[in-house]
Amino acid sequence: MGFSLLVNIISITEIATNRAAALLPQSAESEPAARGPEPLAILDTDNLDSGEASSVQEIYERVIDSVSTLECSRSQGTGFALALSPPTGYASVIVTNYHVVEECAISNKEVIIRGSDGTRGLGQVYSVDTEYDLALVATSDSFPPLSMARDGRIGDAVLAIGSPMGLEGTLTQGIISNLGETYYQTDAAINVGNSGGPLLDMQGMVLGVNTARADGEGIGIVRRIELICEKLVTC
């Protein structure tokens, strides 16, 4: 994944023995969140279509244009447009994992963004939180924004969209298997390339950011979307 799989596996093992523990090791040496020069905020999402969908296919069709494949040097992952006020000069803000765009953030290179329709654009890493492996990418391309979901519960049906192994627009389905303070555990398939993609509820709203998986079957770790509010934007 470009993210230390060993750390992920160790962290997941810790979850099994201590469900109250955070997914990633907490350290006084953790780098602070890096914010852009202009504070961002959640947009009013009352006008977004988030009503109950009649089928999984309908949800997919509703949200797929909001999901993109991101490339940064040798790293590839997924991102999705969230209803955030874009910084001046940009049209959309894309949420992803920091490890997907880490090299671009460090070198100040542009991120390649491929939309679901095959269009190719560029974005700039705008702000990051290394502790929780989150990043925001600002782009002048316009993507329909997704809205944030309320808290999920164990047993809730969920959908994951991403580009596992480069297979763009892949949809997987599962449930929330467990809850943590900063993450959801899901059995929806999450593989290399899914990193940064959305975990959706059955209204097509974003529960979290698909972040890691264990070597075992059906253990995917998803960062809760509300961490964006706590770390990177004003909600």
Short mmCIF file of C-alpha atoms in Angstrom, two decimals:
data_model
loop_
_atom_site.label_atom_id
_atom_site.label_comp_id
_atom_site.label_asym_id
_atom_site.label_seq_id
_atom_site.Cartn_x
_atom_site.Cartn_y
_atom_site.Cartn_z
CA MET A 1 0.00 0.00 0.00
CA GLY A 2 2.95 2.36 0.32
CA PHE A 3 2.04 2.40 4.02
CA SER A 4 3.84 0.06 6.37
CA LEU A 5 1.81 -3.15 6.21
CA LEU A 6 3.73 -4.47 9.19
CA VAL A 7 2.52 -1.54 11.28
CA ASN A 8 -1.04 -2.19 10.09
CA ILE A 9 -0.88 -5.88 11.05
CA ILE A 10 0.62 -5.12 14.45
CA SER A 11 -2.05 -2.47 15.05
CA ILE A 12 -4.86 -4.81 14.08
CA THR A 13 -3.48 -7.44 16.45
CA GLU A 14 -3.59 -4.85 19.21
CA ILE A 15 -7.24 -4.18 18.42
CA ALA A 16 -8.05 -7.84 18.94
CA THR A 17 -6.54 -7.77 22.43
CA ASN A 18 -7.56 -4.26 23.40
CA ARG A 19 -10.59 -2.93 21.55
CA ALA A 20 -10.24 0.46 23.16
CA ALA A 21 -6.74 0.96 21.75
CA ALA A 22 -6.14 3.29 18.80
CA LEU A 23 -5.33 1.62 15.48
CA LEU A 24 -1.94 3.21 14.95
CA PRO A 25 0.70 3.56 17.66
CA GLN A 26 0.47 6.93 19.36
CA SER A 27 3.74 8.68 19.99
CA ALA A 28 4.91 11.99 21.34
CA GLU A 29 7.09 12.16 18.24
CA SER A 30 4.08 12.01 15.85
CA GLU A 31 4.20 14.78 13.30
CA PRO A 32 1.48 17.43 13.73
CA ALA A 33 -1.21 18.02 11.14
CA ALA A 34 -0.05 20.21 8.27
CA ARG A 35 -2.80 22.61 7.25
CA GLY A 36 -3.08 24.75 4.15
CA PRO A 37 -2.84 28.53 4.33
CA GLU A 38 -6.62 28.94 4.01
CA PRO A 39 -8.94 27.22 6.52
CA LEU A 40 -11.52 24.91 4.94
CA ALA A 41 -15.01 24.15 6.19
CA ILE A 42 -17.80 21.65 5.61
CA LEU A 43 -20.37 22.93 3.10
CA ASP A 44 -24.11 22.91 3.66
CA THR A 45 -25.14 19.49 2.34
CA ASP A 46 -28.92 19.88 2.62
CA ASN A 47 -29.17 20.11 -1.16
CA LEU A 48 -27.18 16.95 -1.84
CA ASP A 49 -29.02 13.82 -2.90
CA SER A 50 -28.62 11.48 0.06
CA GLY A 51 -32.04 9.86 0.20
CA GLU A 52 -32.57 6.15 0.61
CA ALA A 53 -31.51 4.34 -2.55
CA SER A 54 -33.47 1.42 -3.91
CA SER A 55 -30.43 -0.72 -4.70
CA VAL A 56 -26.67 -1.06 -4.45
CA GLN A 57 -26.50 -0.31 -8.18
CA GLU A 58 -28.32 2.99 -7.65
CA ILE A 59 -25.90 4.04 -4.91
CA TYR A 60 -22.94 3.17 -7.10
CA GLU A 61 -24.29 5.16 -10.02
CA ARG A 62 -24.97 8.10 -7.73
CA VAL A 63 -21.50 8.30 -6.20
CA ILE A 64 -19.04 6.92 -8.75
CA ASP A 65 -18.37 10.30 -10.39
CA SER A 66 -17.20 11.57 -6.98
CA VAL A 67 -14.51 8.87 -6.73
CA SER A 68 -11.14 9.14 -8.47
CA THR A 69 -7.87 7.23 -8.84
CA LEU A 70 -4.84 9.11 -7.52
CA GLU A 71 -1.24 8.65 -8.63
CA CYS A 72 1.87 10.08 -7.00
CA SER A 73 5.15 8.77 -8.43
CA ARG A 74 5.02 5.00 -7.78
CA SER A 75 2.07 5.18 -5.42
CA GLN A 76 -1.51 4.64 -6.56
CA GLY A 77 -4.67 4.82 -4.51
CA THR A 78 -8.15 6.26 -4.40
CA GLY A 79 -9.74 9.53 -3.38
CA PHE A 80 -13.22 11.04 -3.22
CA ALA A 81 -14.66 14.54 -3.31
CA LEU A 82 -16.17 15.64 0.00
CA ALA A 83 -18.49 18.59 0.57
CA LEU A 84 -15.76 21.00 1.68
CA SER A 85 -15.29 24.64 0.75
CA PRO A 86 -12.37 24.56 -1.73
CA PRO A 87 -9.49 26.99 -1.27
CA THR A 88 -9.36 30.03 -3.55
CA GLY A 89 -8.54 29.05 -7.13
CA TYR A 90 -9.73 25.45 -6.77
CA ALA A 91 -13.04 23.74 -7.53
CA SER A 92 -13.00 20.58 -5.39
CA VAL A 93 -11.33 19.00 -2.37
CA ILE A 94 -10.49 15.29 -2.50
CA VAL A 95 -9.99 13.19 0.63
CA THR A 96 -7.47 10.35 0.61
CA ASN A 97 -4.87 8.63 2.78
CA TYR A 98 -1.63 10.42 3.46
CA HIS A 99 0.41 7.38 2.44
CA VAL A 100 -1.12 7.56 -1.06
CA VAL A 101 0.21 11.10 -1.66
CA GLU A 102 3.11 11.19 0.79
CA GLU A 103 5.83 11.67 -1.81
CA CYS A 104 3.91 14.47 -3.51
CA ALA A 105 3.37 16.17 -0.15
CA ILE A 106 7.07 16.01 0.69
CA SER A 107 8.33 17.05 -2.76
CA ASN A 108 5.50 19.49 -3.51
CA LYS A 109 4.71 17.59 -6.73
CA GLU A 110 1.24 17.55 -8.23
CA VAL A 111 -1.00 14.52 -7.79
CA ILE A 112 -2.44 12.93 -10.95
CA ILE A 113 -6.21 12.54 -10.67
CA ARG A 114 -8.17 10.22 -12.96
CA GLY A 115 -11.93 10.56 -12.89
CA SER A 116 -14.38 7.72 -13.38
CA ASP A 117 -14.99 8.93 -16.94
CA GLY A 118 -11.31 8.63 -17.81
CA THR A 119 -10.51 12.32 -17.60
CA ARG A 120 -7.07 13.18 -16.25
CA GLY A 121 -6.32 16.18 -14.07
CA LEU A 122 -3.91 17.43 -11.44
CA GLY A 123 -4.19 18.34 -7.78
CA GLN A 124 -2.05 19.76 -5.00
CA VAL A 125 -1.70 18.22 -1.55
CA TYR A 126 -3.28 20.92 0.57
CA SER A 127 -3.18 19.58 4.11
CA VAL A 128 -2.29 16.34 5.85
CA ASP A 129 -2.52 14.55 9.16
CA THR A 130 0.23 11.96 9.46
CA GLU A 131 -1.01 10.58 12.78
CA TYR A 132 -4.26 9.30 11.28
CA ASP A 133 -3.00 8.90 7.70
CA LEU A 134 -5.30 11.48 6.13
CA ALA A 135 -4.79 14.08 3.42
CA LEU A 136 -6.73 16.65 1.42
CA VAL A 137 -5.93 17.31 -2.24
CA ALA A 138 -7.19 20.52 -3.86
CA THR A 139 -7.94 20.45 -7.58
CA SER A 140 -9.27 22.88 -10.18
CA ASP A 141 -11.34 20.04 -11.66
CA SER A 142 -14.92 19.81 -10.47
CA PHE A 143 -16.19 16.62 -8.81
CA PRO A 144 -19.68 16.17 -7.31
CA PRO A 145 -19.18 16.19 -3.53
CA LEU A 146 -20.28 13.47 -1.15
CA SER A 147 -21.68 14.27 2.27
CA MET A 148 -20.66 12.88 5.64
CA ALA A 149 -22.71 10.11 7.26
CA ARG A 150 -23.71 9.81 10.87
CA ASP A 151 -22.06 7.17 13.03
CA GLY A 152 -22.35 3.62 11.78
CA ARG A 153 -23.25 0.66 13.98
CA ILE A 154 -22.05 -2.92 14.09
CA GLY A 155 -24.03 -4.89 11.52
CA ASP A 156 -24.79 -1.93 9.25
CA ALA A 157 -24.43 -2.71 5.54
CA VAL A 158 -21.63 -0.75 3.84
CA LEU A 159 -20.06 -0.32 0.41
CA ALA A 160 -16.41 0.35 -0.49
CA ILE A 161 -15.28 1.84 -3.81
CA GLY A 162 -11.69 2.03 -5.02
CA SER A 163 -9.02 0.95 -7.47
CA PRO A 164 -7.64 -2.33 -6.08
CA MET A 165 -4.73 -3.59 -8.16
CA GLY A 166 -5.45 -0.73 -10.57
CA LEU A 167 -9.01 -1.96 -11.26
CA GLU A 168 -10.70 1.42 -11.13
CA GLY A 169 -14.27 1.79 -9.92
CA THR A 170 -14.35 -1.55 -8.10
CA LEU A 171 -17.29 -1.96 -5.72
CA THR A 172 -17.31 -4.30 -2.72
CA GLN A 173 -19.99 -4.86 -0.11
CA GLY A 174 -19.99 -5.91 3.53
CA ILE A 175 -20.95 -4.84 7.03
CA ILE A 176 -19.39 -2.91 9.89
CA SER A 177 -17.79 -5.70 11.89
CA ASN A 178 -16.50 -3.72 14.85
CA LEU A 179 -16.11 -0.19 16.14
CA GLY A 180 -13.13 1.77 17.43
CA GLU A 181 -12.84 5.33 18.62
CA THR A 182 -11.11 6.41 15.40
CA TYR A 183 -11.96 3.60 12.99
CA TYR A 184 -14.51 1.14 11.68
CA GLN A 185 -13.65 -2.48 11.05
CA THR A 186 -15.35 -3.97 8.00
CA ASP A 187 -15.44 -7.24 6.10
CA ALA A 188 -15.95 -5.42 2.78
CA ALA A 189 -12.94 -6.35 0.64
CA ILE A 190 -10.16 -3.74 0.84
CA ASN A 191 -7.02 -4.42 -1.17
CA VAL A 192 -3.94 -2.59 -2.43
CA GLY A 193 -5.20 0.44 -4.34
CA ASN A 194 -8.37 0.84 -2.24
CA SER A 195 -6.49 3.13 0.14
CA GLY A 196 -8.15 6.52 0.35
CA GLY A 197 -11.49 5.42 -1.07
CA PRO A 198 -14.84 5.94 0.66
CA LEU A 199 -16.73 3.55 2.88
CA LEU A 200 -20.39 4.37 2.26
CA ASP A 201 -23.62 3.72 4.10
CA MET A 202 -26.74 2.63 2.26
CA GLN A 203 -27.66 6.25 1.52
CA GLY A 204 -24.40 6.82 -0.33
CA MET A 205 -22.96 8.97 2.47
CA VAL A 206 -19.36 8.68 3.65
CA LEU A 207 -18.64 6.82 6.88
CA GLY A 208 -14.87 6.78 6.52
CA VAL A 209 -11.66 6.47 4.53
CA ASN A 210 -10.54 2.93 3.62
CA THR A 211 -7.03 2.75 5.06
CA ALA A 212 -5.61 -0.70 5.83
CA ARG A 213 -6.17 -4.43 5.77
CA ALA A 214 -4.72 -7.42 7.57
CA ASP A 215 -3.32 -10.51 5.87
CA GLY A 216 -6.28 -12.47 7.23
CA GLU A 217 -9.70 -12.60 5.60
CA GLY A 218 -12.27 -9.87 6.02
CA ILE A 219 -10.43 -7.41 8.26
CA GLY A 220 -10.42 -3.94 6.77
CA ILE A 221 -9.72 -0.79 8.76
CA VAL A 222 -11.46 2.47 7.88
CA ARG A 223 -10.65 5.86 9.40
CA ARG A 224 -13.83 7.58 10.59
CA ILE A 225 -14.70 10.58 8.40
CA GLU A 226 -15.25 12.81 11.43
CA LEU A 227 -11.47 12.80 11.96
CA ILE A 228 -11.36 15.20 9.00
CA CYS A 229 -13.28 17.66 11.18
CA GLU A 230 -11.05 17.13 14.17
CA LYS A 231 -7.78 17.40 12.28
CA LEU A 232 -8.06 19.22 8.96
CA VAL A 233 -11.19 21.34 8.52
CA THR A 234 -13.77 23.35 10.46
CA CYS A 235 -17.08 21.56 11.02
#
